[in-house]
Amino acid sequence: MTLATKITASRLLAVPLLLYWLQSPTATEQWLALGIFLLAAGTDWLDGYVARRLNQVSDLGKFLDPLVDKLLVLAPLIALVELRVLPAWGVFLILARELAVAGWRVTPTLQAAGVPGANLWGKAKTGVQILAIALLLAPLPAPWPDIAQVSFWLAVVLTWVSGVVYLWPKSS
């Protein structure tokens, strides 16, 4: 297992911690969850950098990285539904897009052609998702909860836009 893949796998370890601290969180546990989330989100950039820099791009890494990214985003969103911070249907919109793109990536035709990398829309989606989740996890006073909600809905919109751009047939 390469160093880049180990970094990716370490991001997966954040998910159970997030879920544990978000069961019935105190303000301290929310801050801990936020810290772990941001640290794990930062490793997403790091594993890609290490893989390219050390020439450690691997099939396992290409498979694990997007999967772990989705788990890191969806776990706190689902916990926030349980805490009644977010509506389930909003999180479902993100989940549905992520499953559609993940399913598309494993189609034999796309596998033969090579899976395209993240585009500008995908990077914007990820950035806004991370921002929204961070704001939603942080126990901040008004007006921050409202800003967090707006960020979440912006993330939903960007998630769908990036999904349409990714799945829309490209003319050759």
C-alpha atoms as one frame of an Amber mdcrd trajectory, in Angstrom:
protein
   0.000   0.000   0.000   1.428   3.358  -1.042   1.794   6.359   1.265  -0.931
   8.163  -0.692  -3.329   5.246  -0.197  -2.505   5.126   3.526  -3.390   8.820
   3.760  -6.687   8.101   1.999  -7.412   5.208   4.371  -6.649   7.427   7.379
  -9.417   9.746   6.199 -11.815   6.829   6.540 -10.919   6.546  10.243 -12.458
   9.976  10.800 -15.957   8.729   9.935 -16.601   6.668  13.103 -15.207   9.506
  15.252 -17.523  12.000  13.580 -20.519   9.753  14.089 -19.584   9.090  17.711
 -19.215  12.794  18.564 -22.415  13.690  16.744 -24.718  11.267  18.600 -25.988
  13.828  21.131 -23.255  16.401  20.899 -22.246  18.958  23.436 -20.598  22.125
  22.126 -17.202  20.578  22.907 -18.042  17.440  20.941 -19.230  19.572  18.013
 -15.877  21.391  18.002 -14.056  18.032  18.156 -16.146  16.711  15.263 -15.416
  19.890  13.311 -11.671  19.574  13.932 -11.604  15.927  12.855 -13.735  16.705
   9.801 -11.476  19.546   8.661  -8.329  17.498   9.288  -9.749  14.602   7.293
 -10.966  16.912   4.513  -7.445  18.348   4.297  -5.997  14.896   3.698  -8.051
  14.718   0.494  -5.766  17.330  -1.019  -2.695  15.768   0.611  -3.185  12.225
  -0.715  -3.597  13.525  -4.268  -0.495  15.685  -3.954   1.574  12.802  -2.546
   0.317  10.386  -5.214   1.311  12.731  -8.027   4.533  13.991  -6.447   5.865
  10.519  -5.541   4.398   8.860  -8.640   2.155   6.684  -6.441  -1.058   6.881
  -8.436  -2.598   3.408  -8.116  -5.814   1.651  -9.085  -6.570   1.104  -5.392
  -6.083   4.809  -4.714  -8.280   5.786  -7.660 -11.002   3.517  -6.287 -10.672
   4.406  -2.589 -10.281   8.182  -2.837 -13.745   9.046  -4.220 -15.392   6.381
  -2.051 -13.814   7.706   1.143 -14.649  11.280   0.084 -18.316  10.349  -0.222
 -18.349   8.613   3.167 -16.651  11.594   4.818 -19.283  13.961   3.413 -22.349
  11.769   3.840 -21.666  10.590   7.408 -21.919  14.031   9.054 -24.823  15.013
   6.777 -26.793  11.952   7.902 -25.927  12.709  11.524 -27.188  16.268  11.001
 -30.490  14.845   9.708 -30.801  12.793  12.886 -30.090  15.937  14.939 -32.826
  17.739  12.961 -30.400  20.323  11.614 -31.021  19.305   7.981 -34.025  17.837
   6.196 -33.586  14.263   4.997 -34.764  15.129   1.483 -31.948  17.671   1.085
 -29.328  15.124   2.093 -31.013  12.565  -0.153 -30.453  14.892  -3.134 -26.718
  14.817  -2.430 -26.742  11.053  -1.818 -28.649  10.385  -5.057 -26.157  12.372
  -7.138 -23.180  10.722  -5.486 -24.605   7.239  -6.106 -25.402   8.090  -9.732
 -21.883   9.315 -10.429 -20.303   6.393  -8.532 -22.425   3.948 -10.526 -21.552
   5.689 -13.767 -17.842   5.411 -12.996 -17.986   1.622 -12.853 -19.793   1.110
 -16.168 -17.729  -1.043 -18.535 -17.816   1.579 -21.311 -16.468   4.298 -19.047
 -13.915   1.931 -17.513 -12.577   1.158 -21.004 -12.433   4.840 -21.922 -10.907
   5.881 -18.622 -12.714   7.616 -15.793 -12.526  11.395 -16.158 -11.009  13.356
 -13.306 -12.710  16.044 -11.292 -13.587  19.166 -13.233 -14.071  22.721 -11.991
 -17.692  22.016 -11.039 -16.690  18.955  -9.025 -14.007  20.905  -7.191 -16.467
  23.739  -6.442 -19.006  21.185  -5.197 -16.473  19.617  -2.864 -15.315  22.974
  -1.516 -18.844  24.183  -0.803 -19.821  20.830   0.735 -16.834  21.040   3.098
 -17.655  24.652   3.967 -21.326  23.866   4.581 -20.593  20.834   6.750 -17.989
  22.775   8.739 -20.456  25.601   9.384 -23.223  23.148  10.267 -20.976  21.309
  12.745 -19.709  24.456  14.466 -21.785  25.584  17.461 -21.750  29.253  16.456
 -24.193  32.020  17.417 -26.557  33.784  15.015 -26.326  34.553  12.132 -23.988
  31.588  11.477 -26.646  28.838  11.582 -28.539  30.673   8.812 -25.337  31.080
   6.801 -24.671  27.355   7.301 -28.123  26.514   5.916 -27.602  28.724   2.859
 -24.211  27.060   2.329 -25.841  23.627   2.533 -28.441  24.478  -0.111 -25.753
  25.986  -2.323 -23.868  22.691  -1.918 -26.993  20.791  -2.992 -27.299  22.936
  -6.126 -23.591  22.616  -6.988 -23.741  18.880  -6.319 -26.477  18.494  -8.920
 -24.909  20.887 -11.419 -21.586  19.043 -11.199 -23.410  15.723 -11.575 -25.218
  16.873 -14.715 -21.976  18.235 -16.169 -20.206  14.956 -15.350 -22.916  12.689
 -16.752 -23.986  14.788 -19.759 -22.884  13.136 -22.991 -19.867  14.877 -24.485
 -19.829  15.363 -28.227 -16.650  14.024 -29.806
